[in-house]
Coordinates of C-alpha atoms and ligand atoms in Angstrom, one line a residue:
M1 CA -14.3 23.9 80.5
R2 CA -11.4 26.3 80.6
L3 CA -11.4 26.3 84.4
T4 CA -11.2 22.5 84.5
K5 CA -8.2 22.6 82.2
V6 CA -6.5 25.2 84.3
M7 CA -7.1 23.2 87.5
Q8 CA -5.8 20.0 85.8
E9 CA -2.7 21.8 84.9
T10 CA -2.2 23.0 88.4
H11 CA -2.7 19.5 89.8
S12 CA -0.3 17.9 87.4
T13 CA 2.3 20.5 88.3
L14 CA 2.1 19.4 91.9
D15 CA 2.5 15.7 91.0
D16 CA 5.3 16.7 88.6
A17 CA 7.2 18.4 91.4
L18 CA 7.3 15.3 93.7
Q19 CA 10.1 12.9 92.8
V20 CA 10.6 9.4 94.2
V21 CA 14.3 8.7 94.2
L22 CA 15.5 5.1 94.5
V23 CA 19.2 5.1 95.4
R24 CA 21.5 2.2 94.3
T25 CA 18.7 -0.3 94.0
T26 CA 20.1 -3.9 93.7
H27 CA 17.1 -5.8 92.5
P28 CA 15.4 -4.6 89.2
G29 CA 12.2 -6.3 90.4
N30 CA 11.9 -3.7 93.2
I31 CA 12.2 -0.9 90.7
G32 CA 9.3 -2.3 88.8
A33 CA 7.3 -2.7 92.1
A34 CA 8.1 0.9 93.0
A35 CA 6.8 2.1 89.6
R36 CA 3.6 0.2 90.1
A37 CA 3.2 1.5 93.7
M38 CA 3.6 5.1 92.4
K39 CA 1.2 4.8 89.5
T40 CA -1.6 3.2 91.6
M41 CA -1.4 6.3 93.9
G42 CA -1.2 8.9 91.1
L43 CA 2.5 9.6 91.1
H44 CA 4.8 9.2 88.1
K45 CA 8.1 11.0 88.6
L46 CA 10.7 8.3 89.2
T47 CA 14.5 8.9 89.5
L48 CA 17.0 6.1 89.7
V49 CA 20.5 6.7 91.1
E50 CA 23.0 4.1 90.0
P51 CA 20.5 1.3 89.6
N52 CA 21.8 -2.3 89.3
G53 CA 20.6 -3.8 86.1
F54 CA 18.2 -1.3 84.6
P55 CA 16.4 -1.4 82.2
S56 CA 15.5 -5.1 82.7
A57 CA 12.7 -7.5 81.8
E58 CA 12.2 -8.2 85.5
A59 CA 11.5 -4.5 86.3
T60 CA 9.1 -4.3 83.4
S61 CA 7.3 -7.5 84.4
R62 CA 7.0 -6.3 88.1
A63 CA 5.8 -2.9 86.9
S64 CA 2.8 -4.7 85.5
G65 CA 1.4 -2.0 83.3
A66 CA 3.2 0.9 84.9
D67 CA 6.0 0.6 82.3
D68 CA 5.3 4.2 81.3
V69 CA 6.7 5.3 84.7
L70 CA 9.8 3.1 84.1
A71 CA 10.2 4.4 80.5
A72 CA 10.1 8.0 81.7
A73 CA 12.4 7.3 84.7
N74 CA 15.4 9.6 85.0
V75 CA 18.5 7.6 85.5
C76 CA 21.4 9.5 87.2
E77 CA 25.0 8.6 88.0
T78 CA 25.0 10.6 91.3
L79 CA 22.6 11.6 94.0
D80 CA 23.6 15.2 93.5
Q81 CA 22.5 15.0 89.9
A82 CA 19.2 13.5 91.0
L83 CA 18.5 16.2 93.5
S84 CA 19.7 19.2 91.5
E85 CA 16.2 20.9 91.4
A86 CA 14.8 19.7 94.8
T87 CA 14.2 22.3 97.5
L88 CA 13.1 19.8 100.1
V89 CA 14.7 16.3 100.5
M90 CA 13.4 13.7 102.8
G91 CA 14.9 10.2 103.2
T92 CA 13.2 7.1 104.4
S93 CA 14.8 4.8 106.9
A94 CA 13.7 1.6 108.6
R95 CA 15.7 2.6 111.7
L96 CA 15.3 5.7 113.7
R97 CA 18.8 7.1 113.6
S98 CA 20.7 9.1 116.2
I99 CA 21.0 12.0 113.9
P100 CA 19.8 15.4 115.1
M101 CA 17.3 15.9 112.3
P102 CA 13.5 15.9 112.2
Q103 CA 12.1 12.3 112.1
L104 CA 8.6 12.2 110.7
N105 CA 6.0 9.5 110.1
P106 CA 4.6 9.2 106.5
R107 CA 1.5 11.3 107.3
Q108 CA 3.6 14.2 108.7
A109 CA 6.1 13.9 105.9
I110 CA 3.4 14.1 103.2
A111 CA 1.8 17.1 104.9
R112 CA 5.3 18.8 104.9
A113 CA 5.8 17.8 101.2
Q114 CA 2.4 19.3 100.2
Q115 CA 3.2 22.5 102.1
E116 CA 6.5 22.8 100.2
L117 CA 4.8 22.0 96.8
T118 CA 2.1 24.5 97.3
G119 CA 4.7 27.1 98.1
G120 CA 6.3 26.5 94.7
G121 CA 9.1 24.1 95.9
R122 CA 10.2 20.7 94.6
V123 CA 10.3 17.6 96.8
A124 CA 12.5 14.5 96.6
L125 CA 11.7 11.4 98.6
L126 CA 14.7 9.1 98.9
F127 CA 14.6 5.3 99.3
G128 CA 17.8 3.4 100.1
Q129 CA 19.4 0.2 99.0
E130 CA 17.7 -3.1 99.9
R131 CA 20.4 -4.4 102.2
S132 CA 22.0 -1.4 103.8
G133 CA 19.5 1.5 103.3
L134 CA 20.7 5.1 102.9
T135 CA 24.4 5.9 103.8
N136 CA 25.2 8.7 106.3
D137 CA 26.4 10.8 103.4
E138 CA 23.0 10.3 101.6
I139 CA 21.2 11.1 104.8
G140 CA 23.4 14.2 105.0
R141 CA 21.6 15.5 101.9
C142 CA 18.2 15.3 103.6
H143 CA 16.2 17.9 105.6
A144 CA 14.2 15.2 107.4
L145 CA 13.9 11.4 107.8
I146 CA 10.7 9.4 107.4
N147 CA 10.1 6.3 109.3
I148 CA 7.2 4.0 108.6
P149 CA 6.0 2.8 112.1
S150 CA 6.7 -0.9 112.3
N151 CA 7.6 -3.8 114.6
P152 CA 10.7 -2.7 116.5
D153 CA 12.1 -6.2 116.2
Y154 CA 11.4 -6.5 112.4
S155 CA 11.2 -3.0 111.0
S156 CA 12.5 -3.3 107.5
L157 CA 9.9 -3.4 104.8
N158 CA 10.5 -4.6 101.2
L159 CA 11.6 -1.5 99.1
G160 CA 8.5 -1.7 96.9
A161 CA 6.3 -2.0 99.9
A162 CA 7.9 1.1 101.5
V163 CA 7.3 3.1 98.4
Q164 CA 3.7 1.9 98.4
V165 CA 3.1 3.1 102.0
I166 CA 4.5 6.5 101.3
C167 CA 2.6 6.9 98.1
Y168 CA -0.6 5.7 99.7
E169 CA -0.2 8.6 102.2
W170 CA 0.2 10.9 99.3
A171 CA -3.1 9.7 97.9
M172 CA -4.9 9.7 101.3
C173 CA -3.9 13.3 101.8
G174 CA -5.4 14.3 98.5
G175 CA -2.3 13.9 96.4
G176 CA -1.7 16.7 93.9
K177 CA -5.4 17.8 94.4
A178 CA -4.9 18.7 98.0
R179 CA -4.5 22.4 97.6
P180 CA -4.0 24.3 94.3
A181 CA -0.6 25.8 94.1
E182 CA -0.5 29.4 95.3
P183 CA 1.3 31.7 92.9
K184 CA 4.3 33.2 94.7
S185 CA 4.5 37.0 94.7
E186 CA 8.3 36.7 94.6
Q187 CA 10.1 33.7 93.1
D188 CA 12.7 34.6 95.7
E189 CA 10.8 33.1 98.6
I190 CA 11.4 29.6 97.3
P191 CA 14.2 27.9 99.2
A192 CA 17.5 27.3 97.3
T193 CA 17.7 24.0 95.3
A194 CA 20.0 21.2 96.4
D195 CA 22.3 22.1 93.5
M196 CA 22.7 25.7 94.8
M197 CA 23.3 24.3 98.3
E198 CA 26.0 21.9 97.1
G199 CA 27.7 24.8 95.3
F200 CA 27.6 26.8 98.5
Y201 CA 28.9 24.0 100.7
Q202 CA 31.9 23.5 98.3
H203 CA 32.6 27.2 98.4
L204 CA 32.3 27.2 102.2
E205 CA 34.7 24.3 102.6
Q206 CA 37.2 25.9 100.2
T207 CA 37.0 29.1 102.2
L208 CA 37.3 27.5 105.6
L209 CA 40.4 25.6 104.4
A210 CA 41.9 28.8 103.0
I211 CA 41.5 30.7 106.3
E212 CA 42.8 27.6 108.1
F213 CA 39.6 27.2 110.2
L214 CA 39.0 23.7 108.8
D215 CA 41.5 21.0 109.6
P216 CA 42.3 19.4 106.2
K217 CA 42.9 16.1 107.9
Q218 CA 39.5 16.1 109.5
P219 CA 37.1 18.1 107.3
V220 CA 34.1 15.8 107.6
A221 CA 32.6 16.4 111.1
L222 CA 32.6 20.2 110.9
M223 CA 31.2 20.2 107.3
Q224 CA 28.4 17.8 108.4
R225 CA 27.4 20.1 111.3
L226 CA 27.5 23.1 109.0
R227 CA 25.3 21.3 106.5
R228 CA 22.8 20.6 109.3
L229 CA 22.8 24.2 110.4
Y230 CA 22.3 25.7 106.9
G231 CA 19.9 22.8 106.0
R232 CA 17.7 23.9 109.0
A233 CA 17.7 27.5 107.9
R234 CA 16.4 26.7 104.4
P235 CA 18.0 29.8 102.8
T236 CA 16.6 31.2 99.6
K237 CA 18.6 31.7 96.4
S238 CA 19.3 35.4 97.1
E239 CA 20.4 34.5 100.7
I240 CA 22.8 31.9 99.2
D241 CA 24.1 34.6 96.8
I242 CA 24.8 36.9 99.8
L243 CA 26.6 34.1 101.7
R244 CA 28.7 33.3 98.6
G245 CA 29.5 36.9 98.2
I246 CA 30.8 37.0 101.7
L247 CA 32.8 33.8 101.0
A248 CA 34.3 35.3 97.8
K249 CA 35.5 38.4 99.7
T250 CA 36.8 36.3 102.5
L251 CA 38.8 34.2 100.1
K252 CA 40.1 37.2 98.3
G253 CA 41.3 38.8 101.6
S254 CA 42.9 35.6 103.0
S255 CA 46.6 35.1 102.3
N256 CA 45.9 31.6 101.1
G257 CA 43.2 32.8 98.7
Q258 CA 45.6 35.4 97.3
R259 CA 48.3 33.0 96.4
Ligands
SAH301 N1 18.8 -2.1 106.9 C1 18.2 -1.0 106.1 C2 16.9 -1.6 105.4 C3 16.8 -1.2 104.1 S1 15.3 -1.6 103.4 C4 17.9 0.2 107.0 O1 18.0 0.1 108.1 O2 17.5 1.2 106.5 C5 15.3 -0.6 101.9 C6 14.7 0.7 101.9 O3 13.3 0.6 102.1 C7 15.1 1.7 103.0 O4 16.3 2.3 102.7 C8 14.0 2.6 103.1 O5 14.1 3.5 102.0 C9 12.8 1.7 102.9 N2 12.2 1.2 104.1 C10 12.1 -0.1 104.5 N3 11.5 -0.2 105.7 C11 11.2 1.1 106.1 C12 10.6 1.7 107.3 N4 10.1 1.0 108.3 N5 10.4 3.0 107.3 C13 10.9 3.8 106.3 N6 11.5 3.3 105.2 C14 11.6 2.0 105.1

Protein backbone atom coordinates (compact mmCIF):
# COMPACT_ATOMS: atom_id res chain seq x y z
CA MET A 1 0.00 0.00 0.00
CA ARG A 2 2.69 2.38 1.11
CA LEU A 3 4.97 1.32 -1.74
CA THR A 4 2.21 2.04 -4.27
CA LYS A 5 1.78 5.52 -2.84
CA VAL A 6 5.52 6.22 -3.00
CA MET A 7 5.69 5.00 -6.60
CA GLN A 8 2.71 7.13 -7.60
CA GLU A 9 4.37 10.14 -6.10
CA THR A 10 7.56 9.42 -8.02
CA HIS A 11 5.63 9.09 -11.27
CA SER A 12 3.65 12.25 -10.78
CA THR A 13 6.92 14.08 -10.11
CA LEU A 14 8.24 13.03 -13.53
CA ASP A 15 5.03 14.22 -15.25
CA ASP A 16 5.15 17.44 -13.24
CA ALA A 17 8.65 18.17 -14.46
CA LEU A 18 7.70 18.05 -18.17
CA GLN A 19 6.26 21.31 -19.40
CA VAL A 20 4.53 21.89 -22.75
CA VAL A 21 5.09 25.54 -23.68
CA LEU A 22 2.94 27.16 -26.39
CA VAL A 23 4.59 30.36 -27.57
CA ARG A 24 2.48 33.31 -28.84
CA THR A 25 -0.41 31.09 -29.97
CA THR A 26 -2.82 32.99 -32.21
CA HIS A 27 -5.93 30.77 -32.16
CA PRO A 28 -7.42 29.94 -28.74
CA GLY A 29 -8.94 26.78 -30.24
CA ASN A 30 -5.44 25.38 -30.69
CA ILE A 31 -4.71 25.95 -27.00
CA GLY A 32 -7.77 23.85 -26.16
CA ALA A 33 -6.73 21.16 -28.64
CA ALA A 34 -3.22 21.09 -27.11
CA ALA A 35 -4.68 20.67 -23.60
CA ARG A 36 -6.81 17.77 -24.82
CA ALA A 37 -3.82 16.18 -26.59
CA MET A 38 -1.75 16.43 -23.40
CA LYS A 39 -4.40 15.01 -21.08
CA THR A 40 -5.12 12.00 -23.31
CA MET A 41 -1.42 11.11 -23.08
CA GLY A 42 -1.08 11.67 -19.34
CA LEU A 43 0.49 15.13 -19.31
CA HIS A 44 -0.90 18.19 -17.59
CA LYS A 45 1.70 20.93 -17.19
CA LEU A 46 0.84 23.58 -19.78
CA THR A 47 2.52 26.97 -20.05
CA LEU A 48 1.28 29.73 -22.37
CA VAL A 49 3.57 32.57 -23.40
CA GLU A 50 1.70 35.68 -24.62
CA PRO A 51 -1.37 33.77 -25.81
CA ASN A 52 -3.77 35.65 -28.04
CA GLY A 53 -7.25 35.61 -26.47
CA PHE A 54 -6.96 33.37 -23.44
CA PRO A 55 -8.99 32.33 -21.49
CA SER A 56 -11.66 31.89 -24.13
CA ALA A 57 -14.82 29.88 -24.68
CA GLU A 58 -13.31 28.43 -27.84
CA ALA A 59 -10.30 27.07 -25.97
CA THR A 60 -12.56 25.49 -23.34
CA SER A 61 -14.81 23.97 -25.98
CA ARG A 62 -11.89 22.47 -27.94
CA ALA A 63 -10.34 21.17 -24.70
CA SER A 64 -13.46 19.03 -24.44
CA GLY A 65 -13.11 17.89 -20.84
CA ALA A 66 -9.43 18.77 -20.43
CA ASP A 67 -10.44 22.15 -19.02
CA ASP A 68 -8.59 21.27 -15.78
CA VAL A 69 -5.36 21.46 -17.82
CA LEU A 70 -6.43 24.88 -19.15
CA ALA A 71 -7.47 26.14 -15.71
CA ALA A 72 -4.08 25.17 -14.26
CA ALA A 73 -2.12 26.63 -17.22
CA ASN A 74 0.66 29.00 -16.30
CA VAL A 75 0.32 32.17 -18.40
CA CYS A 76 3.60 34.10 -18.81
CA GLU A 77 4.49 37.39 -20.43
CA THR A 78 7.90 36.27 -21.61
CA LEU A 79 9.58 33.05 -22.67
CA ASP A 80 12.29 33.63 -20.06
CA GLN A 81 9.65 33.57 -17.32
CA ALA A 82 8.19 30.37 -18.75
CA LEU A 83 11.58 28.64 -18.85
CA SER A 84 12.94 29.86 -15.54
CA GLU A 85 13.13 26.38 -13.96
CA ALA A 86 13.85 24.29 -17.06
CA THR A 87 17.21 22.53 -17.33
CA LEU A 88 16.60 21.10 -20.83
CA VAL A 89 14.70 23.06 -23.49
CA MET A 90 13.72 21.50 -26.82
CA GLY A 91 11.86 23.39 -29.56
CA THR A 92 9.66 21.84 -32.24
CA SER A 93 9.98 22.97 -35.81
CA ALA A 94 8.25 21.99 -39.04
CA ARG A 95 11.40 22.84 -40.97
CA LEU A 96 14.86 21.47 -40.38
CA ARG A 97 16.88 24.61 -39.85
CA SER A 98 20.43 25.34 -40.79
CA ILE A 99 21.37 25.90 -37.17
CA PRO A 100 24.26 23.91 -35.69
CA MET A 101 22.17 22.29 -32.99
CA PRO A 102 21.05 18.67 -32.45
CA GLN A 103 17.89 17.91 -34.47
CA LEU A 104 15.91 14.98 -33.09
CA ASN A 105 12.82 13.07 -34.08
CA PRO A 106 10.06 12.79 -31.44
CA ARG A 107 11.22 9.36 -30.23
CA GLN A 108 14.81 10.51 -29.73
CA ALA A 109 13.58 13.69 -28.06
CA ILE A 110 11.37 11.88 -25.56
CA ALA A 111 14.21 9.47 -24.72
CA ARG A 112 16.41 12.51 -24.08
CA ALA A 113 13.67 14.13 -21.98
CA GLN A 114 13.20 11.01 -19.87
CA GLN A 115 16.95 10.81 -19.27
CA GLU A 116 16.93 14.44 -18.08
CA LEU A 117 13.88 13.90 -15.87
CA THR A 118 15.21 10.77 -14.21
CA GLY A 119 18.40 12.69 -13.49
CA GLY A 120 16.35 15.23 -11.53
CA GLY A 121 16.16 17.92 -14.27
CA ARG A 122 13.13 19.75 -15.69
CA VAL A 123 12.20 19.71 -19.35
CA ALA A 124 10.36 22.26 -21.51
CA LEU A 125 9.03 21.45 -24.98
CA LEU A 126 8.36 24.55 -27.05
CA PHE A 127 5.72 24.93 -29.78
CA GLY A 128 5.73 28.00 -32.00
CA GLN A 129 3.12 30.30 -33.43
CA GLU A 130 0.77 28.82 -36.04
CA ARG A 131 1.91 30.92 -38.97
CA SER A 132 5.57 31.60 -38.35
CA GLY A 133 6.75 28.95 -35.85
CA LEU A 134 9.51 29.73 -33.34
CA THR A 135 11.69 32.79 -33.97
CA ASN A 136 15.50 32.50 -34.11
CA ASP A 137 15.67 34.13 -30.71
CA GLU A 138 13.28 31.53 -29.26
CA ILE A 139 15.30 28.74 -30.90
CA GLY A 140 18.38 30.30 -29.32
CA ARG A 141 16.91 29.28 -25.94
CA CYS A 142 16.83 25.59 -26.99
CA HIS A 143 19.38 22.81 -26.53
CA ALA A 144 17.89 20.78 -29.39
CA LEU A 145 15.21 20.93 -32.09
CA ILE A 146 12.50 18.32 -32.64
CA ASN A 147 11.15 17.65 -36.12
CA ILE A 148 8.15 15.39 -36.72
CA PRO A 149 8.96 13.46 -39.91
CA SER A 150 6.52 14.62 -42.56
CA ASN A 151 6.01 15.28 -46.27
CA PRO A 152 8.92 17.53 -47.34
CA ASP A 153 6.51 19.43 -49.59
CA TYR A 154 3.86 19.88 -46.88
CA SER A 155 5.53 19.56 -43.50
CA SER A 156 3.57 21.87 -41.24
CA LEU A 157 1.14 20.10 -38.89
CA ASN A 158 -1.65 21.91 -37.10
CA LEU A 159 -0.33 23.06 -33.70
CA GLY A 160 -2.70 20.80 -31.71
CA ALA A 161 -1.75 17.85 -33.94
CA ALA A 162 1.97 18.51 -33.36
CA VAL A 163 1.41 18.55 -29.59
CA GLN A 164 -0.52 15.27 -29.93
CA VAL A 165 2.31 13.51 -31.80
CA ILE A 166 4.94 14.55 -29.25
CA CYS A 167 2.73 13.63 -26.28
CA TYR A 168 1.90 10.30 -27.95
CA GLU A 169 5.62 9.52 -28.02
CA TRP A 170 5.75 10.35 -24.33
CA ALA A 171 2.97 7.81 -23.67
CA MET A 172 4.56 5.21 -26.01
CA CYS A 173 7.87 5.48 -24.18
CA GLY A 174 6.16 4.77 -20.86
CA GLY A 175 5.50 8.39 -19.91
CA GLY A 176 6.26 9.23 -16.30
CA LYS A 177 6.31 5.52 -15.47
CA ALA A 178 9.29 4.84 -17.72
CA ARG A 179 11.92 4.77 -15.01
CA PRO A 180 11.53 5.89 -11.44
CA ALA A 181 13.54 8.99 -10.63
CA GLU A 182 16.94 8.13 -9.25
CA PRO A 183 17.74 10.23 -6.23
CA LYS A 184 20.84 12.32 -6.92
CA SER A 185 23.70 12.02 -4.51
CA GLU A 186 24.50 15.67 -5.07
CA GLN A 187 21.96 18.27 -6.11
CA ASP A 188 24.90 19.88 -7.84
CA GLU A 189 24.97 17.42 -10.73
CA ILE A 190 21.74 18.84 -12.14
CA PRO A 191 22.41 21.30 -14.99
CA ALA A 192 21.78 24.99 -14.31
CA THR A 193 18.24 26.23 -15.03
CA ALA A 194 17.44 28.51 -17.98
CA ASP A 195 17.05 31.33 -15.45
CA MET A 196 20.62 30.86 -14.18
CA MET A 197 21.89 30.60 -17.75
CA GLU A 198 20.16 33.89 -18.73
CA GLY A 199 21.74 35.63 -15.72
CA PHE A 200 25.12 34.27 -16.81
CA TYR A 201 24.67 35.39 -20.46
CA GLN A 202 23.77 38.92 -19.34
CA HIS A 203 26.81 39.02 -17.06
CA LEU A 204 29.00 37.67 -19.88
CA GLU A 205 27.72 40.26 -22.36
CA GLN A 206 28.23 43.09 -19.87
CA THR A 207 31.80 41.90 -19.22
CA LEU A 208 32.69 41.43 -22.89
CA LEU A 209 31.44 44.98 -23.58
CA ALA A 210 33.45 46.37 -20.65
CA ILE A 211 36.69 44.76 -21.82
CA GLU A 212 35.87 45.89 -25.38
CA PHE A 213 35.90 42.37 -26.77
CA LEU A 214 32.30 42.67 -27.95
CA ASP A 215 31.45 45.26 -30.57
CA PRO A 216 28.46 47.18 -29.15
CA LYS A 217 27.21 47.78 -32.69
CA GLN A 218 27.13 44.06 -33.48
CA PRO A 219 26.64 42.09 -30.28
CA VAL A 220 24.17 39.48 -31.58
CA ALA A 221 26.30 37.07 -33.64
CA LEU A 222 29.00 36.53 -31.00
CA MET A 223 26.49 36.16 -28.18
CA GLN A 224 24.53 33.58 -30.22
CA ARG A 225 27.69 31.55 -30.76
CA LEU A 226 28.61 31.76 -27.10
CA ARG A 227 25.08 30.69 -26.14
CA ARG A 228 25.48 27.63 -28.35
CA LEU A 229 28.87 26.82 -26.83
CA TYR A 230 27.72 27.07 -23.21
CA GLY A 231 24.39 25.44 -24.08
CA ARG A 232 26.29 22.38 -25.37
CA ALA A 233 28.40 22.21 -22.22
CA ARG A 234 25.30 22.02 -19.92
CA PRO A 235 27.10 23.60 -16.93
CA THR A 236 25.87 22.88 -13.41
CA LYS A 237 24.87 25.61 -10.97
CA SER A 238 28.25 25.54 -9.21
CA GLU A 239 30.07 25.78 -12.56
CA ILE A 240 27.96 28.83 -13.42
CA ASP A 241 28.90 30.29 -10.03
CA ILE A 242 32.61 29.81 -10.90
CA LEU A 243 32.19 31.39 -14.35
CA ARG A 244 30.31 34.35 -12.85
CA GLY A 245 33.04 34.72 -10.22
CA ILE A 246 35.60 35.01 -13.04
CA LEU A 247 33.39 37.56 -14.81
CA ALA A 248 32.99 39.62 -11.64
CA LYS A 249 36.78 39.74 -11.13
CA THR A 250 37.33 40.56 -14.80
CA LEU A 251 34.81 43.41 -14.62
CA LYS A 252 36.41 44.73 -11.45
CA GLY A 253 39.85 44.67 -13.05
CA SER A 254 38.81 46.30 -16.33
CA SER A 255 39.14 50.07 -16.61
CA ASN A 256 35.54 50.28 -17.88
CA GLY A 257 34.26 48.20 -14.98
CA GLN A 258 36.07 50.48 -12.51
CA ARG A 259 34.52 53.66 -13.83
N1 LIG B 1 5.96 27.75 -40.78
C1 LIG B 1 6.10 27.30 -39.42
C2 LIG B 1 4.96 26.36 -39.12
C3 LIG B 1 4.41 26.59 -37.81
S1 LIG B 1 3.26 25.34 -37.37
C4 LIG B 1 7.45 26.60 -39.24
O1 LIG B 1 8.10 26.40 -40.20
O2 LIG B 1 7.82 26.22 -38.13
C5 LIG B 1 3.09 25.69 -35.65
C6 LIG B 1 3.90 24.86 -34.72
O3 LIG B 1 3.50 23.49 -34.78
C7 LIG B 1 5.39 24.86 -34.98
O4 LIG B 1 6.03 26.00 -34.45
C8 LIG B 1 5.79 23.60 -34.25
O5 LIG B 1 5.81 23.88 -32.87
C9 LIG B 1 4.63 22.66 -34.55
N2 LIG B 1 4.86 21.85 -35.76
C10 LIG B 1 4.12 21.84 -36.89
N3 LIG B 1 4.62 20.95 -37.77
C11 LIG B 1 5.68 20.35 -37.18
C12 LIG B 1 6.62 19.35 -37.59
N4 LIG B 1 6.57 18.73 -38.77
N5 LIG B 1 7.59 19.01 -36.70
C13 LIG B 1 7.68 19.59 -35.49
N6 LIG B 1 6.82 20.55 -35.07
C14 LIG B 1 5.83 20.92 -35.89
